[in-house]
Coordinates of C-alpha atoms and ligand atoms in Angstrom, one line a residue:
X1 CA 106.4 -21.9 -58.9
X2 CA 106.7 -18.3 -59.4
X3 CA 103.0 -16.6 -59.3
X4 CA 102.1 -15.2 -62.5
X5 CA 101.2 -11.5 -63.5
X6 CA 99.8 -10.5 -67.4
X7 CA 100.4 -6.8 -68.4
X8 CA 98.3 -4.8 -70.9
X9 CA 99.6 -2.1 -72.2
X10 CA 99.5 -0.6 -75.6
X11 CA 102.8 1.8 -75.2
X12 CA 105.9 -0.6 -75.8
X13 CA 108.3 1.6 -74.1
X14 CA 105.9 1.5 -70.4
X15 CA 105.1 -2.2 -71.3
X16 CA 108.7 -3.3 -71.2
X17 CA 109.6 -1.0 -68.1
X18 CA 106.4 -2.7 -65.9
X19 CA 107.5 -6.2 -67.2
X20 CA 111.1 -5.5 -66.4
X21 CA 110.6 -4.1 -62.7
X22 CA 108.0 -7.5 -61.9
X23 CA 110.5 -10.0 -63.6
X24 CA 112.9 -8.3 -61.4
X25 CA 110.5 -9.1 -58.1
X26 CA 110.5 -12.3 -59.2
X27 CA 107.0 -12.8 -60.9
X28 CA 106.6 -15.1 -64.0
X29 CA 105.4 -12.1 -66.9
X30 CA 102.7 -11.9 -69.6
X31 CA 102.7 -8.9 -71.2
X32 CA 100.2 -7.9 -74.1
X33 CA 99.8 -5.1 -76.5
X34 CA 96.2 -5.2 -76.6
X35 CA 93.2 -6.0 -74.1
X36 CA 92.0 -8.0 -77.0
X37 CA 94.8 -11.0 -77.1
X38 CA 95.2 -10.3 -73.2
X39 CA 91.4 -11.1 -73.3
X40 CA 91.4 -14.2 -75.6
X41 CA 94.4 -15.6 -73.6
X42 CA 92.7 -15.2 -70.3
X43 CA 89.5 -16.6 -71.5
X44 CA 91.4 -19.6 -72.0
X45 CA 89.9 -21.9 -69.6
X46 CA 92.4 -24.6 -70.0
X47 CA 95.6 -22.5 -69.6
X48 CA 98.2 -24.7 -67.9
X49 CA 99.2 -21.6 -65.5
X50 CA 96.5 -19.3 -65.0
X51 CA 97.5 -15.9 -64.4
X52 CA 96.5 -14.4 -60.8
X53 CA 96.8 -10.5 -61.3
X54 CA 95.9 -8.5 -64.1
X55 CA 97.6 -5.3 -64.6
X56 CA 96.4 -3.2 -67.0
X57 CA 96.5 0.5 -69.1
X58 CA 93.0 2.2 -69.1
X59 CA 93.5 4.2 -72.6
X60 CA 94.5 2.0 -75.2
X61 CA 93.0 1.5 -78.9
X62 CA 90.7 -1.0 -79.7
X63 CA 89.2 -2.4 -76.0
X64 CA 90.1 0.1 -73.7
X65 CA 90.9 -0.7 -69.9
X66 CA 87.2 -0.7 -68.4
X67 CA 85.9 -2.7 -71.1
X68 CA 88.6 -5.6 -70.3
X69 CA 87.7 -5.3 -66.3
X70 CA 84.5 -5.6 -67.0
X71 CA 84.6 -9.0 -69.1
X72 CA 87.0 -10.1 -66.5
X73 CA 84.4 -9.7 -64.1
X74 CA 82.2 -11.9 -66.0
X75 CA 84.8 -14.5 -66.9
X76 CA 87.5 -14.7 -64.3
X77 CA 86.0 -13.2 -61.3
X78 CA 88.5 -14.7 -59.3
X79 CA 91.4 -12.5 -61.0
X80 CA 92.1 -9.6 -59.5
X81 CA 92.8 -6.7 -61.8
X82 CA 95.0 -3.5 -61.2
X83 CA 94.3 -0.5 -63.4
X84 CA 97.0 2.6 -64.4
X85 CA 95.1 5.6 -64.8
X86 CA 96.8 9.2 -66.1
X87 CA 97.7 11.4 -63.0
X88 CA 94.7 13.7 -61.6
X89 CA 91.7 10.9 -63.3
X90 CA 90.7 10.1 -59.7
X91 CA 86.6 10.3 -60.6
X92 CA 87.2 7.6 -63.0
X93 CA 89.5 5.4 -60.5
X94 CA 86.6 5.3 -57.9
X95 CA 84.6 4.7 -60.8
X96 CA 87.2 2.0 -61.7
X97 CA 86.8 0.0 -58.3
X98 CA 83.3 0.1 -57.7
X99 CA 83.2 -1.7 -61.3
X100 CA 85.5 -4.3 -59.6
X101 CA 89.1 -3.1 -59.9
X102 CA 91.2 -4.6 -57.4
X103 CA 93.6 -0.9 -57.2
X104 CA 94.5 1.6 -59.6
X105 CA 98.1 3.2 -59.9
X106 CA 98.9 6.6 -61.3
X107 CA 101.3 7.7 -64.1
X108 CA 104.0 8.3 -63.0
X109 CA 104.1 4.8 -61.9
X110 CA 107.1 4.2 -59.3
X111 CA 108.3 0.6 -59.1
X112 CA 108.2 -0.2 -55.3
X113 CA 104.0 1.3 -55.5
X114 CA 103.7 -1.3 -58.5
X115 CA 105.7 -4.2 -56.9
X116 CA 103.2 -3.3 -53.7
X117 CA 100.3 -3.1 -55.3
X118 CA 100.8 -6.5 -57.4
X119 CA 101.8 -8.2 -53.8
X120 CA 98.9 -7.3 -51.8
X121 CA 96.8 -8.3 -55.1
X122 CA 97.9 -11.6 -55.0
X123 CA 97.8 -12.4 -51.3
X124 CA 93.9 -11.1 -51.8
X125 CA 93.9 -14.0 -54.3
X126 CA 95.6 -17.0 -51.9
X127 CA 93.0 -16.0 -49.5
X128 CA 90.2 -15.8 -51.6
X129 CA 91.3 -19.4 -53.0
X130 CA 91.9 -20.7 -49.9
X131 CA 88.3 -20.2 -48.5
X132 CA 87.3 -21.2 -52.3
X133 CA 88.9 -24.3 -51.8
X134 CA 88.1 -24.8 -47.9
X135 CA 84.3 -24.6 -48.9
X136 CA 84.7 -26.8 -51.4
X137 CA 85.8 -29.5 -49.2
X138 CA 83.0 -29.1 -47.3
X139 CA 83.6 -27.8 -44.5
X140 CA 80.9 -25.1 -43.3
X141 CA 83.6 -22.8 -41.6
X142 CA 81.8 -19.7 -41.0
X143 CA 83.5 -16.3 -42.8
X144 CA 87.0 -15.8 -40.7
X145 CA 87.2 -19.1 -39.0
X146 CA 89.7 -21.3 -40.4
X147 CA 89.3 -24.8 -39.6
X148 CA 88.7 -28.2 -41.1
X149 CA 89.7 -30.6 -38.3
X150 CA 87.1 -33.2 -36.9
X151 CA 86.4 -31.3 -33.8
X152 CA 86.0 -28.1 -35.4
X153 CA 83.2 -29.0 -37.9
X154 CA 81.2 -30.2 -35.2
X155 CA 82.1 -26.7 -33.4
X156 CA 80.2 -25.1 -36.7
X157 CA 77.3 -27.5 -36.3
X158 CA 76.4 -26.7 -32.6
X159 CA 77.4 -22.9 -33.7
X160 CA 74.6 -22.7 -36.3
X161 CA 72.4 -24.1 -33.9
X162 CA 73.4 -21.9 -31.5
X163 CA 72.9 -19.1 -33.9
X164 CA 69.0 -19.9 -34.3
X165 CA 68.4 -20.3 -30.4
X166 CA 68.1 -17.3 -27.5
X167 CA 69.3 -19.6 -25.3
X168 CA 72.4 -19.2 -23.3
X169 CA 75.5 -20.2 -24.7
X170 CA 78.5 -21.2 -22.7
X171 CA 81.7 -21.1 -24.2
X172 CA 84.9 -23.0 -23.0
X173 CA 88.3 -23.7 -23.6
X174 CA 91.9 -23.4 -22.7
X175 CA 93.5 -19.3 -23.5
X176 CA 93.4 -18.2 -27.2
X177 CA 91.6 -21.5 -28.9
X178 CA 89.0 -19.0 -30.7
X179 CA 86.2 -18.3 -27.8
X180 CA 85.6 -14.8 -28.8
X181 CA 85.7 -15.6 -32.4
X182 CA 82.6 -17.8 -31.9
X183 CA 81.3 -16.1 -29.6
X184 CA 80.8 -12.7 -32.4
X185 CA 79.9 -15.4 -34.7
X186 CA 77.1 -17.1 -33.0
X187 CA 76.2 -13.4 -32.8
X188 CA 76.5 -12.5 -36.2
X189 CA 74.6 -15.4 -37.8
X190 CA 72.1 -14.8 -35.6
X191 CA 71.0 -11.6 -37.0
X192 CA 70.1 -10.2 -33.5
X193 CA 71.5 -6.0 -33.0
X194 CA 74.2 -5.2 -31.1
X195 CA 77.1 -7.4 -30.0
X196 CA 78.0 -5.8 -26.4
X197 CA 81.1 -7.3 -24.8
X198 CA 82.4 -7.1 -21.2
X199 CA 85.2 -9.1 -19.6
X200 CA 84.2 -9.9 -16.2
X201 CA 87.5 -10.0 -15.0
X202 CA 88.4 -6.6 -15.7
X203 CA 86.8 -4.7 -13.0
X204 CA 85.9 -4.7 -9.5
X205 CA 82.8 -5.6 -8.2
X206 CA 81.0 -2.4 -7.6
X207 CA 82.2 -1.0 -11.1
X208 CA 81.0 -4.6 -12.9
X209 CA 78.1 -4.1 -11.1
X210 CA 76.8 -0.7 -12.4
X211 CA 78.6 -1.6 -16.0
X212 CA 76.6 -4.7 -16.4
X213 CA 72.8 -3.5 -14.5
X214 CA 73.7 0.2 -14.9
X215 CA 73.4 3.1 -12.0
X216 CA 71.0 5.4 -11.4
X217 CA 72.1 9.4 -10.6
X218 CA 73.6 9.9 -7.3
X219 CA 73.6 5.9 -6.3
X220 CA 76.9 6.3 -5.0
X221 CA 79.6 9.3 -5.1
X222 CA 80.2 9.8 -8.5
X223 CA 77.6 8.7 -10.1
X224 CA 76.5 12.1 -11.1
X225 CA 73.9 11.5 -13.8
X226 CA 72.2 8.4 -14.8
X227 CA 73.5 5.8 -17.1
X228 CA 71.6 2.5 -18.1
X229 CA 74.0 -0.8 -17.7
X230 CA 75.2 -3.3 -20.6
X231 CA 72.1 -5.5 -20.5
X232 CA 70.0 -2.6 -21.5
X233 CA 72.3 -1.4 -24.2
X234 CA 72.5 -5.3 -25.8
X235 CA 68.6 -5.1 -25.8
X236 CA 67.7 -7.1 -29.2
X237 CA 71.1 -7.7 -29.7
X238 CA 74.0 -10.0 -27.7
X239 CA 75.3 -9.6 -24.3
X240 CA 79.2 -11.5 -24.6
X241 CA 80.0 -12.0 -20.9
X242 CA 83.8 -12.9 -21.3
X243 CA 85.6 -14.7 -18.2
X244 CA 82.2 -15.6 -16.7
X245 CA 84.4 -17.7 -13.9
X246 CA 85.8 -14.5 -12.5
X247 CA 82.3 -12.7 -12.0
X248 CA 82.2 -12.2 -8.4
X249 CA 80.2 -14.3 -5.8
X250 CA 77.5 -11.5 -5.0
X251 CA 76.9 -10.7 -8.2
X252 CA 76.1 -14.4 -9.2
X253 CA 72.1 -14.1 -8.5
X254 CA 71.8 -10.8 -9.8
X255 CA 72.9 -12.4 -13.3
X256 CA 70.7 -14.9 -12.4
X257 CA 67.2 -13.0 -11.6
X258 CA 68.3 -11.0 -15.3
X259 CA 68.6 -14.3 -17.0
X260 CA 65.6 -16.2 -15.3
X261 CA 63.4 -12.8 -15.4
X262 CA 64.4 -11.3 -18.6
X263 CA 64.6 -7.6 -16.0
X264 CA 67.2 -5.7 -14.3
X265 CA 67.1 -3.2 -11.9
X266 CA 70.2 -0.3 -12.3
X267 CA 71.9 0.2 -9.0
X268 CA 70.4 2.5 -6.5
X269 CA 66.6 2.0 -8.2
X270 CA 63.8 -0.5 -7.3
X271 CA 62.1 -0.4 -11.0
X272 CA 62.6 -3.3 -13.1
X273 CA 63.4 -2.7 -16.8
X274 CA 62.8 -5.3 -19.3
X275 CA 65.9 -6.7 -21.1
X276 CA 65.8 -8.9 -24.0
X277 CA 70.1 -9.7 -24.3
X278 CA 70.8 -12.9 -25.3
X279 CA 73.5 -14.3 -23.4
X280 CA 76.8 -15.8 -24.4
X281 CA 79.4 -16.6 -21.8
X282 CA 83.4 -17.9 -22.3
X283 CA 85.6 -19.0 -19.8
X284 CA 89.0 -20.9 -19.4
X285 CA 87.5 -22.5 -16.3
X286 CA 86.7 -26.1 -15.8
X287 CA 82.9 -23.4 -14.2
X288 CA 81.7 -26.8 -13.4
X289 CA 84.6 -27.7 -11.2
X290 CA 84.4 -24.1 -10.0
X291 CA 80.9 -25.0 -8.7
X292 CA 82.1 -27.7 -6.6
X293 CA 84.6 -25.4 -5.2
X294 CA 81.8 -22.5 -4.4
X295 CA 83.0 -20.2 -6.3
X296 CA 80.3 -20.4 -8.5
X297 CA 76.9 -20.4 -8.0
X298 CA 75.1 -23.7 -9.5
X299 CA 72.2 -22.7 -10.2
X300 CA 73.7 -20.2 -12.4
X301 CA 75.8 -22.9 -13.7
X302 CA 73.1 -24.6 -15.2
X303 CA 71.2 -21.3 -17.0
X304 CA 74.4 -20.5 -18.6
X305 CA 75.0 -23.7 -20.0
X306 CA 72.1 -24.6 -21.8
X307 CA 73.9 -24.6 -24.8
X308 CA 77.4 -25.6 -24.4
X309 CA 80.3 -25.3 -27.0
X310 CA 83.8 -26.7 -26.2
X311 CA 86.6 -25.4 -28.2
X312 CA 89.3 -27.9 -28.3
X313 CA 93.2 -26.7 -27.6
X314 CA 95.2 -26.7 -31.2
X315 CA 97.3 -29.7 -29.7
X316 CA 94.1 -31.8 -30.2
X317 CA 93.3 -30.6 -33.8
X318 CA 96.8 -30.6 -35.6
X319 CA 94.8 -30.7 -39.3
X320 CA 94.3 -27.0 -38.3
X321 CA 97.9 -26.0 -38.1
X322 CA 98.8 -26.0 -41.6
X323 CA 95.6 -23.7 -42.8
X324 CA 95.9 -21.6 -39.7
X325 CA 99.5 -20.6 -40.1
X326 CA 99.0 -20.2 -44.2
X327 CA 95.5 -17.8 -43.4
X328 CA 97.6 -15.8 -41.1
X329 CA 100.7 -15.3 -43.4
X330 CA 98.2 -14.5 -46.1
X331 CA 97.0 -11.9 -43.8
X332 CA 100.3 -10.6 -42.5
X333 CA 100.7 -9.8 -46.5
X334 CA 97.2 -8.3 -46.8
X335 CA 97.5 -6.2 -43.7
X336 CA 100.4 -4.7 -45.4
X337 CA 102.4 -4.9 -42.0
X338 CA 104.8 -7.3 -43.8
X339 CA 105.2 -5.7 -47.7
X340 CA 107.6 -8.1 -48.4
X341 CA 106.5 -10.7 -47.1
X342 CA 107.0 -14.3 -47.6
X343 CA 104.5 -16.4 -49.9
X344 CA 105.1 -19.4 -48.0
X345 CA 106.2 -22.0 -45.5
X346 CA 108.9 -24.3 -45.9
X347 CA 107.9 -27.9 -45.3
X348 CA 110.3 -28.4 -43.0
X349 CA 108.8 -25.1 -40.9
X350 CA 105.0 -26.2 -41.5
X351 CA 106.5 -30.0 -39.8
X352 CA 107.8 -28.2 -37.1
X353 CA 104.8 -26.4 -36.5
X354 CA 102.8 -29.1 -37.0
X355 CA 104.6 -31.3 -33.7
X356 CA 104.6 -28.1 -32.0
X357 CA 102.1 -28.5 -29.1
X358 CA 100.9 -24.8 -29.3
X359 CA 100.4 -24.0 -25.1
X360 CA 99.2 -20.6 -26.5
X361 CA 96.5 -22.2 -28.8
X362 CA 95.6 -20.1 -32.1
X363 CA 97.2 -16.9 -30.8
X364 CA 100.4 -18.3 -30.1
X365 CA 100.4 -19.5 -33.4
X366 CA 99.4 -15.8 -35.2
X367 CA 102.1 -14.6 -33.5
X368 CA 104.8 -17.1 -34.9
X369 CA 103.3 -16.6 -38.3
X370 CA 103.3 -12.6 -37.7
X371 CA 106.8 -12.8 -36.5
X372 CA 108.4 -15.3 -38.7
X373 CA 106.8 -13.2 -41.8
X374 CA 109.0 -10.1 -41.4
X375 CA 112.3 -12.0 -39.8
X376 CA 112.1 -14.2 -43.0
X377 CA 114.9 -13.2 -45.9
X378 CA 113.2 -15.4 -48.5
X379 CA 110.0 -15.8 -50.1
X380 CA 108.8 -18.5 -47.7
X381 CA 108.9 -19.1 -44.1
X382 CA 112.0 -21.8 -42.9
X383 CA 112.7 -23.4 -39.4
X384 CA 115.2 -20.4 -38.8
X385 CA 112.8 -18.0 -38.5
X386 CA 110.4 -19.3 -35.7
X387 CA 110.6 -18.8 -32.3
X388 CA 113.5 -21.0 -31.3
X389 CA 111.4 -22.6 -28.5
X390 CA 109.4 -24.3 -31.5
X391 CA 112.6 -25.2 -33.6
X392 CA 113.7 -27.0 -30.1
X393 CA 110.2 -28.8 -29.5
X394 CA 110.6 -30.1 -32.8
X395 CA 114.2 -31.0 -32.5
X396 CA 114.1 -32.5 -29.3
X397 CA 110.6 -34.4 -30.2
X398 CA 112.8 -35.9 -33.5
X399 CA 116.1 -36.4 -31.6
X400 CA 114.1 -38.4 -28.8
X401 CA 111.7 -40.5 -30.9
X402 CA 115.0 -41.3 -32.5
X403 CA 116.8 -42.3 -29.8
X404 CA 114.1 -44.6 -28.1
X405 CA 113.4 -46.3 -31.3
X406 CA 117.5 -47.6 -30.9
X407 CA 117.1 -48.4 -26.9
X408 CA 120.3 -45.6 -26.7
X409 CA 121.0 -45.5 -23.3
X410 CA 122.1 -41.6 -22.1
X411 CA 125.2 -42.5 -22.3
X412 CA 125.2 -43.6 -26.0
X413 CA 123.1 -40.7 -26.9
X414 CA 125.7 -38.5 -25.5
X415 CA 128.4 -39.8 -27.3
X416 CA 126.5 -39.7 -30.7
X417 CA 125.4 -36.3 -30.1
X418 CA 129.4 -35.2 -29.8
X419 CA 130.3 -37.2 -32.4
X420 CA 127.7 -35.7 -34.8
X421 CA 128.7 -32.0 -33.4
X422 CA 132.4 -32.3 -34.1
X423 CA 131.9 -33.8 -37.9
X424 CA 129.6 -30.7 -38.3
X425 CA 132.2 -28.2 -36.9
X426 CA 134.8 -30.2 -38.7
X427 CA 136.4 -31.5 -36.0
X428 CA 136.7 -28.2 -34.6
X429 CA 137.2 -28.5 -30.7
X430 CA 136.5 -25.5 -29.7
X431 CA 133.4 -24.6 -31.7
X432 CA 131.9 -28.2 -31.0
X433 CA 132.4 -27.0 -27.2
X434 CA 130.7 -23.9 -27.3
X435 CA 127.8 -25.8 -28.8
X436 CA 127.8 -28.2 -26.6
X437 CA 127.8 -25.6 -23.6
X438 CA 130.9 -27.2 -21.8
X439 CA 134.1 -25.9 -21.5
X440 CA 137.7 -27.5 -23.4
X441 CA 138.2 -29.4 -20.9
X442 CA 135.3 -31.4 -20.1
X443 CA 135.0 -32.0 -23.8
X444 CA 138.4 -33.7 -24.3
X445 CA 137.7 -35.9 -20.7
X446 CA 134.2 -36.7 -22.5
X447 CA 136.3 -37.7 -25.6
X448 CA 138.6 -39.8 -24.0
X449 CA 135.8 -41.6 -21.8
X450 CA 134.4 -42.6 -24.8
X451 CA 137.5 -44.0 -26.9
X452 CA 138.2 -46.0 -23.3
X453 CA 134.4 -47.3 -23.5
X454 CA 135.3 -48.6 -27.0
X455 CA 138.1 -50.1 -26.4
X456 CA 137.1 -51.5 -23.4
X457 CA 134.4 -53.1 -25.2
Ligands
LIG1 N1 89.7 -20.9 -36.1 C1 90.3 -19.7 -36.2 N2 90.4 -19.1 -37.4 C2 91.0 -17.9 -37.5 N3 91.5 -17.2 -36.4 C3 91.4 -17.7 -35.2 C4 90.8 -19.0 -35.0 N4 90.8 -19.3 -33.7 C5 91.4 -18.2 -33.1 N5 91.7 -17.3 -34.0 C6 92.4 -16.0 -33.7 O1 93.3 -16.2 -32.6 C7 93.2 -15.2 -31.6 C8 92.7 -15.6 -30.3 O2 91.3 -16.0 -30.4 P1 90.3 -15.5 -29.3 O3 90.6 -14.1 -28.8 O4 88.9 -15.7 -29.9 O5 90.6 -16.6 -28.2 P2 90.0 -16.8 -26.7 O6 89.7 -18.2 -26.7 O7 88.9 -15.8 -26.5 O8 91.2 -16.5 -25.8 P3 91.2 -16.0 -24.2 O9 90.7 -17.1 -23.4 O10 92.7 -15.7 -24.0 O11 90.4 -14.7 -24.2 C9 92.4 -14.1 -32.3 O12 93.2 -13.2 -33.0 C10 91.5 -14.9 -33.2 O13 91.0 -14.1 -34.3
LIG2 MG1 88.8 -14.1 -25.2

């Protein structure tokens, strides 16, 4: 259904240029003559096809421009309204979007800067309906997580408690499920200061040391003036130690005297400064496992995970796929990387993607989406333009389920597979065999194996 876009403008001529040049882009037009009628149309509460984007004149008789925006506001705040203001009126455009206009344009109005702007308006609007209609169902996803699986809305229950405790959090999961992500939001509904973020992995020791407990002047060559650690600078706020299985062995008490003592001592001193950092820690790691191992301290095991939060892979939360991939194609438009991007996914993409196990959890999948947006020729997503090792999962996932449902034996499978090729390539041989990846040859011998089999019996 082709998204729909109401014009106001008083000048016939301009009107039927700006309809003409957004029919053209493929948007269903309203165009009126006065903010009045546009006004009383919009108002309309039971309009089959509410519009989503307003684009409208500033000077006009009767209602002008700013008027109309701001009964918009009041009536259809969930419209997002684009205003054309004469060239060099930039005091009145600011003026113009602090009172709630989406963008203004200037006269001269090209077509590609209107087709834009009317875009990006629009992908503002899925997104802003999406979370609309994601809080509606109830789910208490936080602002910028996505989610509405099982799993996930317990994730935001433990969050929120998380949120209201100093405890330390620990954070786990496999690569890319969203650590960080709840990790800055256990932060940010907490209310504390600073978030301060360091990946444990990143360094060696000595340099993790003096980054995390900080260095006093001339503790070691270098270290030419003084310089308080990490833990000093997330004082009242949040200290986000990412990778917390890769901090190294020595360091491990000196975390835990910070923790335990609420002090650290900078490197090369003997004072203790008071620290007040609340703690959240991620990892990959089974840490507990690592414990075992002695690679990580236990007693430190057990301070950190007073609160614990595991993030599930996607694989185990498939009810997420769909709303993930549509957020981040909504994005990909917003962001403005993609200007033409597509509106949409195809069902037969959002199935693949769906049976896709996702080894790269949530980032694997923004990249698809990110990808797929600018290879993608029409206005939605299709199976052609994902990565092909997703089209193959889904193929081979289809194909296999298929062919144990039957009891095929290899052998049968095989010779369906051929078969199906060749009526696809119309009998062409030599195409079937390059798809096939085997040579002339082999193809006919395969061929004539199989018509023996049948006769044979
Ligand atoms: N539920 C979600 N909603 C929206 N975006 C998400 C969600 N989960 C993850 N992302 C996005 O996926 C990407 C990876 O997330 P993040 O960096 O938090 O993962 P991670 O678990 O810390 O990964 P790693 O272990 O590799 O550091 C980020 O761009 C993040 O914004
Ligand atoms: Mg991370």
């Amino acid at each position: 259904m082709p998204e729909r876009v109401v014009i106001v403008e008083d000048d016939r001529e301009l009107r039927e240029f700006l309809a003409e040049i957004l029919e053209d882009a493929g948007y269903d037009v309203q165009p009126f003559a006065t903010a009045d009628a546009a006004l009383r149309a919009l108002s309309d509460g039971d309009a089959e096809e509410p519009a989503d984007v307003v684009v409208t004149d500033l000077v006009m008789p009767g209602m002008r421009g700013q008027e109309l925006l701001r009964e918009l506001r009041v009536r259809r705040p969930e419209l997002n309204v684009i205003v054309i203001t004469a060239f060099g009126s930039i005091d009145s455009a600011i003026e113009l979007v602090k009172a709630g206009a989406y963008d203004y344009l200037t006269k001269p109005l090209g077509a590609d800067e209107l087709v834009l702007a009317v875009q990006r308006a629009l992908a503002d609007s899925r997104l802003r309906r999406e979370v609309a209609r994601l809080s509606r169902a109830g789910t208490a996803a936080p602002p910028g997580i996505v989610a509405a699986s099982r799993p996930m809305q317990e994730i935001f229950q433990l969050l929120s408690r998380a949120a209201q405790s100093r405890h330390p959090v620990l954070i786990t999961g496999e690569s890319g499920t969203g650590k960080e992500l709840i990790a800055r939001e256990i932060h940010r509904a907490s209310g504390r200061g600073d978030f301060v973020a360091i990946n444990c992995a990143a360094l060696p020791e000595n340099l993790l040391e003096s980054e995390l407990f900080g260095h006093e002047r001339g503790a070691f060559t270098g270290a030419d003036r003084e310089k308080p650690g990490l833990f000093e600078a997330a004082h009242g706020g949040t200290l986000f130690l990412d990778e917390v299985a890769e901090l190294p062995l020595p360091l491990q008490p000196k975390l835990l005297r910070a923790l335990e003592q609420g002090e650290v001592r900078r490197v090369g001193s003997t004072k203790a400064r008071a620290v007040d950092a609340r703690i959240v820690a991620a990892t990959n790691r089974d840490l507990e496992a690592e414990t075992q191992d002695g690679r990580f301290r236990d007693d430190l095991f057990w301070r950190l995970n007073v609160l614990h939060i595991h993030v599930p892979p996607l694989r185990e939360r498939p009810a997420d796929i769909p709303l993930l991939a549509e957020h981040f194609l909504a994005r990909a438009a917003v962001e403005g990387g993609a200007p033409h991007a597509p509106r949409g996914i195809s069902a037969e993409a959002m199935g693949l993607l769906t049976a896709y196990p996702w080894p790269g959890n949530v980032r694997e999948l923004r990249n698809a989406i990110e990808r797929a947006a600018t290879l993608a020729r029409t206005d939605e997503i299709r199976a052609e333009d994902l990565p092909p090792r997703i089209r193959e999962a889904g193929w081979s996932a289809s194909l296999v389920a298929d062919a144990t449902g039957r009891g095929l034996s290899l052998r049968e499978l095989e010779r369906a597979y051929i078969a199906e090729v060749l009526r696809q390539t119309g009998g062409n041989k030599s195409r079937a065999a390059e798809i096939l990846g085997l040579d002339r040859k082999t193809l006919y011998r395969k061929l004539a194996e199989s018509r023996g089999e049948e006769a044979g019996g």
